[in-house]
Short mmCIF file of C-alpha atoms and ligand atoms in Angstrom, two decimals:
data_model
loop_
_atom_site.label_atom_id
_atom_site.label_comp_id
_atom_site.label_asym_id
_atom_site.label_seq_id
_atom_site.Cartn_x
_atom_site.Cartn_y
_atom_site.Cartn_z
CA UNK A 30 2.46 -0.58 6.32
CA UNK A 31 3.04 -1.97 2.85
CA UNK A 32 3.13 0.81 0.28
CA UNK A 33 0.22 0.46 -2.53
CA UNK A 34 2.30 -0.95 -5.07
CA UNK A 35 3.26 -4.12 -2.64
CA UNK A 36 -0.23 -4.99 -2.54
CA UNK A 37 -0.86 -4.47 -6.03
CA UNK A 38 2.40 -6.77 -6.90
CA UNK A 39 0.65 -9.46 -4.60
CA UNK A 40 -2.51 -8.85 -6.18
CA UNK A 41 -0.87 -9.36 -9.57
CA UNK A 42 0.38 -12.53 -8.00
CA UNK A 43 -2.49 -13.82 -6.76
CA UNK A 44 -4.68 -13.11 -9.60
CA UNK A 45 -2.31 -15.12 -11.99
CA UNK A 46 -2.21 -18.02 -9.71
CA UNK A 47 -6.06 -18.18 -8.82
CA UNK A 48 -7.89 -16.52 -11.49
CA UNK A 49 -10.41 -19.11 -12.86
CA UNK A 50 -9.86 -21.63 -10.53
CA UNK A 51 -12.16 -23.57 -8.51
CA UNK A 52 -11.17 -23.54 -4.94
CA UNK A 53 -10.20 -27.04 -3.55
CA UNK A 54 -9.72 -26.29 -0.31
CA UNK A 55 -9.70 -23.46 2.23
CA UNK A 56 -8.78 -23.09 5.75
CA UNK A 57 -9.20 -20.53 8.39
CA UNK A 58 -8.15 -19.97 11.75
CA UNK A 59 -10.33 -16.73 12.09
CA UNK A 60 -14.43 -17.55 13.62
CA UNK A 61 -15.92 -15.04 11.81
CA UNK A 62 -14.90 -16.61 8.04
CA UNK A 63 -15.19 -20.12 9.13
CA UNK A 64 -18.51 -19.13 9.80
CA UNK A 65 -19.46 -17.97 6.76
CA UNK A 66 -17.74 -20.78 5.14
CA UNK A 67 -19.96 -23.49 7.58
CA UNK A 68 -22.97 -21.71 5.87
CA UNK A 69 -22.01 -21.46 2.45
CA UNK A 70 -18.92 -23.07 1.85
CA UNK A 71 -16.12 -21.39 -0.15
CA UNK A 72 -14.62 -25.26 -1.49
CA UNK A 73 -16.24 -25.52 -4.67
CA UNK A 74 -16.56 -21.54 -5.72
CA UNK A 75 -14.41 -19.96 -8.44
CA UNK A 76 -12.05 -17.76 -7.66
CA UNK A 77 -12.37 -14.81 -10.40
CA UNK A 78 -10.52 -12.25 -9.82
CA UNK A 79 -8.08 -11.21 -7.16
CA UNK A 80 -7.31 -7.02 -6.88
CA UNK A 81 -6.10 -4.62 -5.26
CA UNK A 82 -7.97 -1.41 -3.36
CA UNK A 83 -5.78 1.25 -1.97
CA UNK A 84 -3.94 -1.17 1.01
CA UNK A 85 -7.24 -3.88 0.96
CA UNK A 86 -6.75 -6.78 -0.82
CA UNK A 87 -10.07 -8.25 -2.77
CA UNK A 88 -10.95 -11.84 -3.42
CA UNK A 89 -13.74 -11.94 -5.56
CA UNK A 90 -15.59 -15.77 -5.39
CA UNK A 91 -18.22 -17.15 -7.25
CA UNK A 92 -21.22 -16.31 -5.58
CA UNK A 93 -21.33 -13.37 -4.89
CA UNK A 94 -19.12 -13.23 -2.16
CA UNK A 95 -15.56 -11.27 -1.94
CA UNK A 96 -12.63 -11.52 0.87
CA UNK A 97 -11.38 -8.26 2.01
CA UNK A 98 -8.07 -8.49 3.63
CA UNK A 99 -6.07 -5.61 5.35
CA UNK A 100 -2.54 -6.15 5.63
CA UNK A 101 -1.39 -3.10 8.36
CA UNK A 102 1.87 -3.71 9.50
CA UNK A 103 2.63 -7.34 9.52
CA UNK A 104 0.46 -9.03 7.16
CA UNK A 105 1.25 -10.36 3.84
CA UNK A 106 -0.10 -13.17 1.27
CA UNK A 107 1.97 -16.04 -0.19
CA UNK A 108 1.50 -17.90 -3.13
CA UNK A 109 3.10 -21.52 -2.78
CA UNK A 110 2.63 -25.34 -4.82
CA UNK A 111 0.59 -27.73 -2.46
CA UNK A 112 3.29 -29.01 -0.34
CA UNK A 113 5.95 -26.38 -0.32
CA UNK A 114 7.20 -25.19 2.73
CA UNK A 115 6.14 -22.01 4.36
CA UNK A 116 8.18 -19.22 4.73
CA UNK A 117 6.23 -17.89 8.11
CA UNK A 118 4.78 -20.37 10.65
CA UNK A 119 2.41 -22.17 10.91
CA UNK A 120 0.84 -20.22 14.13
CA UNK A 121 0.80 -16.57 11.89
CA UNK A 122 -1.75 -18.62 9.28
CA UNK A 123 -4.86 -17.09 9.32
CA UNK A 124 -6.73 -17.88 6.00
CA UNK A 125 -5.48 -20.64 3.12
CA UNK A 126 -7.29 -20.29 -0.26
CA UNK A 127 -5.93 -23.55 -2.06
CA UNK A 128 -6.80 -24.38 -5.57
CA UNK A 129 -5.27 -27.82 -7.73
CA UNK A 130 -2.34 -25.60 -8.56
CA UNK A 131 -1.09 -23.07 -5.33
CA UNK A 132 -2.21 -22.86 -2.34
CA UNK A 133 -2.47 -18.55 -1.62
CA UNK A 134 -1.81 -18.22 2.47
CA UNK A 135 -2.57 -15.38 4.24
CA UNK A 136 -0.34 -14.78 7.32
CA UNK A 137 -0.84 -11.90 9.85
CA UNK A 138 -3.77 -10.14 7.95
CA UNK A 139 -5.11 -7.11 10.52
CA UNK A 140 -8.53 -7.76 8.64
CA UNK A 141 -10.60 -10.40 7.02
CA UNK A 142 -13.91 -10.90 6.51
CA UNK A 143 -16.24 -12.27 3.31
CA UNK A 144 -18.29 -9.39 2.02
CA UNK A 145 -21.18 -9.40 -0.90
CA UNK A 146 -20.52 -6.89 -3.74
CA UNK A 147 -22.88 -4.70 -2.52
CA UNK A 148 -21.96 -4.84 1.12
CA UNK A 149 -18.38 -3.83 -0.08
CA UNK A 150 -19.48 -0.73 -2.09
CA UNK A 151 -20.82 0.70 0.92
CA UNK A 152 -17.86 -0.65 3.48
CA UNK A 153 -16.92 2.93 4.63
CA UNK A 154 -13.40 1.23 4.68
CA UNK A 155 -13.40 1.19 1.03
CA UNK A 156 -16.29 4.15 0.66
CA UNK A 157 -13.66 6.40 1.81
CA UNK A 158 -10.69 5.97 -0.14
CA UNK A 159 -9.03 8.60 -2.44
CA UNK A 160 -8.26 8.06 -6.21
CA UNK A 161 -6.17 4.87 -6.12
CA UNK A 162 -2.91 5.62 -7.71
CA UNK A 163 -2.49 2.63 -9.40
CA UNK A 164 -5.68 3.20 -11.26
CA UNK A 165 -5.13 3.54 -15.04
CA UNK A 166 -8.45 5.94 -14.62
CA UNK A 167 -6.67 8.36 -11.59
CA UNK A 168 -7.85 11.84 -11.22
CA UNK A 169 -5.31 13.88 -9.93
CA UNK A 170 -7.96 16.79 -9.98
CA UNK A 171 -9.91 15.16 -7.16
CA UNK A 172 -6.63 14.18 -5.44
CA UNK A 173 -5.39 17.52 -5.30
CA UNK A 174 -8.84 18.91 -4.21
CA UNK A 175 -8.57 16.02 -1.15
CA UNK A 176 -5.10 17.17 -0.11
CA UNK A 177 -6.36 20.23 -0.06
CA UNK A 178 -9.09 19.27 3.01
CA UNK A 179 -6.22 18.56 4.78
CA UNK A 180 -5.13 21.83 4.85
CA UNK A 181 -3.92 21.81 8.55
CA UNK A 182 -1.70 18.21 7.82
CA UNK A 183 1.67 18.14 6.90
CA UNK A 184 2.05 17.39 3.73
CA UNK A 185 3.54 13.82 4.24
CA UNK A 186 0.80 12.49 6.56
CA UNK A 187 -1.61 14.17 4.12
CA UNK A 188 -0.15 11.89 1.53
CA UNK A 189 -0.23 8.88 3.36
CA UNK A 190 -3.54 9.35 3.82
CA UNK A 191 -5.43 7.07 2.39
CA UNK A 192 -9.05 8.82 2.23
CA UNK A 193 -6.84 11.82 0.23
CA UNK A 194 -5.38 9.29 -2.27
CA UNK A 195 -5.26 5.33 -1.64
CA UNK A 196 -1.56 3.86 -2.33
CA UNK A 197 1.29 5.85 -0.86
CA UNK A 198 2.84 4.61 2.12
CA UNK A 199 5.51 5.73 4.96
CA UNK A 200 8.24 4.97 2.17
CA UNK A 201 7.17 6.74 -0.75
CA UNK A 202 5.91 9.65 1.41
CA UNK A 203 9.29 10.68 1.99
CA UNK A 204 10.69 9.76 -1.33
CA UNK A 205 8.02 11.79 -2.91
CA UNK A 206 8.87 14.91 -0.87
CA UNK A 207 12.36 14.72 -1.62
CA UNK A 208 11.65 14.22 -5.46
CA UNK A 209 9.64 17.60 -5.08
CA UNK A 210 12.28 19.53 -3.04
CA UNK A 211 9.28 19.86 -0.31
CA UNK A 212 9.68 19.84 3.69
CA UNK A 213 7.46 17.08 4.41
CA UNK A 214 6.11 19.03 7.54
CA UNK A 215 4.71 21.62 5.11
CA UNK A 216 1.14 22.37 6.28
CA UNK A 217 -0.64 21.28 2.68
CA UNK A 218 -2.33 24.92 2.91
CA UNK A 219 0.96 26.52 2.41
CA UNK A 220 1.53 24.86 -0.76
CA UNK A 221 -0.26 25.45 -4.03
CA UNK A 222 -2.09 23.18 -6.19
CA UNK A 223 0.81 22.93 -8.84
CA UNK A 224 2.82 22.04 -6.15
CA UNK A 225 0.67 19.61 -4.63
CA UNK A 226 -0.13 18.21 -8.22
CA UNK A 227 3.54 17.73 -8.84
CA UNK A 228 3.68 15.46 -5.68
CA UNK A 229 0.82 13.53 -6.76
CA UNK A 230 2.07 12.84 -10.50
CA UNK A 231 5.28 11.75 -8.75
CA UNK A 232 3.69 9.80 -6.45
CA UNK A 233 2.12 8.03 -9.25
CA UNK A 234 5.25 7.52 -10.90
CA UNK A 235 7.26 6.07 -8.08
CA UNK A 236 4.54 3.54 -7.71
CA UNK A 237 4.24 2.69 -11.29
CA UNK A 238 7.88 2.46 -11.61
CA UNK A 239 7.90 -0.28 -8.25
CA UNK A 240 4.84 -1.89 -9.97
CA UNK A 241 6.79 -3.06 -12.92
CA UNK A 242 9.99 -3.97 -10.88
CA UNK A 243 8.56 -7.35 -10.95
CA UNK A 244 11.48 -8.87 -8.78
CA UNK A 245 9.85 -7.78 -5.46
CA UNK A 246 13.50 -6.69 -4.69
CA UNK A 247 12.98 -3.14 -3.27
CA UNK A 248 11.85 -0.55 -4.05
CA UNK A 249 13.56 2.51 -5.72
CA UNK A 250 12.86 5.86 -6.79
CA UNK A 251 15.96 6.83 -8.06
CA UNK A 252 16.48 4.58 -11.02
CA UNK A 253 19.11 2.83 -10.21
CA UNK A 254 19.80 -0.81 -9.96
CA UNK A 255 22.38 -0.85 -7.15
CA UNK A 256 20.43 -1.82 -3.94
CA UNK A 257 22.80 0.57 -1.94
CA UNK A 258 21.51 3.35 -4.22
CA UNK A 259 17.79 2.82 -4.73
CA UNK A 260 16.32 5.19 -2.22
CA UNK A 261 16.53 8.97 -2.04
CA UNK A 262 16.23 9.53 1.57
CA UNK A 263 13.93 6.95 3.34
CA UNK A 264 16.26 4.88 6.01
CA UNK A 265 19.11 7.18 5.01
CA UNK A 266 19.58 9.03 8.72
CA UNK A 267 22.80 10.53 8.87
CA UNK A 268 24.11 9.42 5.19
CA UNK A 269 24.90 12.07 2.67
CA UNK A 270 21.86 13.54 0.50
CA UNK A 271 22.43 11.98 -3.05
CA UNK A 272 22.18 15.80 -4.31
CA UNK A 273 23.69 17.67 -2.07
CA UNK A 274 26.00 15.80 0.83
CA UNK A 275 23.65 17.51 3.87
CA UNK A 276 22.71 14.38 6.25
CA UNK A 277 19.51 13.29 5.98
CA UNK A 278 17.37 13.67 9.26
CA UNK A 279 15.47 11.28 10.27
CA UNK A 280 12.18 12.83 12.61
CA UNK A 281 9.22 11.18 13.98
CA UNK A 282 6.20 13.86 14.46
CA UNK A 283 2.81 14.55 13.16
CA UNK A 284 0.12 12.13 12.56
CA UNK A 285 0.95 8.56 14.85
CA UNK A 286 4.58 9.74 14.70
CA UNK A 287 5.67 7.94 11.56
CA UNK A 288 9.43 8.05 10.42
CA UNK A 289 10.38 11.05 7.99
CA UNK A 290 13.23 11.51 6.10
CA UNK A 291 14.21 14.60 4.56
CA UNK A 292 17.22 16.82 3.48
CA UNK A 293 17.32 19.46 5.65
CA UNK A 294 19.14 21.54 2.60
CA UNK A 295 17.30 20.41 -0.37
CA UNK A 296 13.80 20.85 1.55
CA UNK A 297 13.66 23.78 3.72
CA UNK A 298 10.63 24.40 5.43
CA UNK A 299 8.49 26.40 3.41
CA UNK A 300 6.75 27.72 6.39
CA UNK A 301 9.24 30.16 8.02
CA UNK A 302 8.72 32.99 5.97
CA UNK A 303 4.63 32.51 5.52
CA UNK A 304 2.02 33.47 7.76
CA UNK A 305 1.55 29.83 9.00
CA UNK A 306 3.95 30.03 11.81
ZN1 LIG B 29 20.18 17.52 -0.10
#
């Protein structure tokens, strides 16, 4: 799953591309938005703004009428020149918004469907989401308070999820916890708020830091350039800890068994010790 500040990058992309631009042409493979488009067709609107939601990806039309995409796993958005070639084929196209200038391609997307303004303020999809990190207006107060429901999660799937605070992915989950010297299997209720504000605020800044890396190159969380050296711990199994030369562990448990990496030396599990056995 693409970490918040991927979609927000391809936002940013999007939005620069499309932005005030009448849309020439558009193509879909999916029934349900050339359906919508038979009706009321999407050729001819303006494109006016293109953002990003937590992990949706809004298209907001002329018209009244906005394209939600969901990436999940495997989908992503290109922005390419009328006639360039495609990086994915031709068979993973599912929707083409093309205006005089690019041509944006979706390819893969889990979701997609059109969607008034008002229809999307109450799409529980969106309804539900936490304070978007990326949001200049964030309140960590009301992300701490939704970790906290979670008391019973491990900390990392508590942060990845999205109705406790919209933007952190499997990557940045682990990089967090490291940054915070915190076992990421830490039931949330055994940490305390300035703890779980501290992985918040980092959170934050890991994203905003990958935000500005315009390059798309990688991410990193350590600060430095080198691309063997960007990461902390995530897809670091069995290399030495950057602080302390334990090997990092890779384990898969918890919440749909995503990957965590962690140093077993540098985050000890806080929960030997407490009354949460
Ligand atoms: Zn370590």
């Amino acid at each position: 799953m693409p970490e918040g500040d991927t979609l927000f990058r391809t936002a940013r992309t999007l939005q620069r591309a499309l932005a005030g631009k009448p849309v020439v042409r558009f193509e879909t493979v999916l029934v349900q938005l050339s359906r919508v488009d038979d009706d009321a067709p999407i050729a001819g609107r303006t494109v006016e703004r293109v953002r990003s939601v937590g992990k949706h990806l809004l298209i907001e039309l002329s018209g009244d009428l906005v394209l939600r995409t969901h990436m999940r796993m495997a989908g992503s958005w290109h922005v390419y020149r009328p006639g360039e070639r495609w990086q994915r084929p031709r068979s993973a196209m599912r929707v083409v918004v093309e205006t005089a200038d690019f041509q944006a391609v979706a390819f893969d997307v889990a979701v997609a469907e059109f969607r008034t303004t008002r229809e999307l303020a109450r799409d529980p999809a969106l309804a539900s989401l936490g304070p978007d990190v990326l949001d200049p207006g964030f309140d960590e107060v009301e992300a701490v308070r939704r970790l906290r429901e979670r008391g019973a999660l491990g900390v990392g799937d508590a942060l990845v999820d999205q109705g406790a605070l919209a933007g952190i992915g499997n990557v940045f989950k682990s990089e967090v916890c490291f940054a915070e010297r915190v076992h990421p299997f830490t039931p949330v209720a055994a940490l305390d708020d300035s703890t779980l504000l501290r992985l918040v605020r980092t959170g934050r800044r890991f994203l905003g830091m990958n935000v500005l890396e315009s390059s798309g190159s990688g991410m990193v969380t350590t600060g430095r350039g080198d691309p063997s050296a960007r990461l902390w711990v995530y897809g670091r199994v069995g290399e030495a800890c950057r602080v302390c030369g334990e090997r990092i562990r890779l384990e898969r448990r918890g919440l749909q068994a995503r990957s965590t990496y962690f140093c077993p030396r540098c985050q000890p599990c806080e929960v030997s010790g407490t009354s949460l056995a």
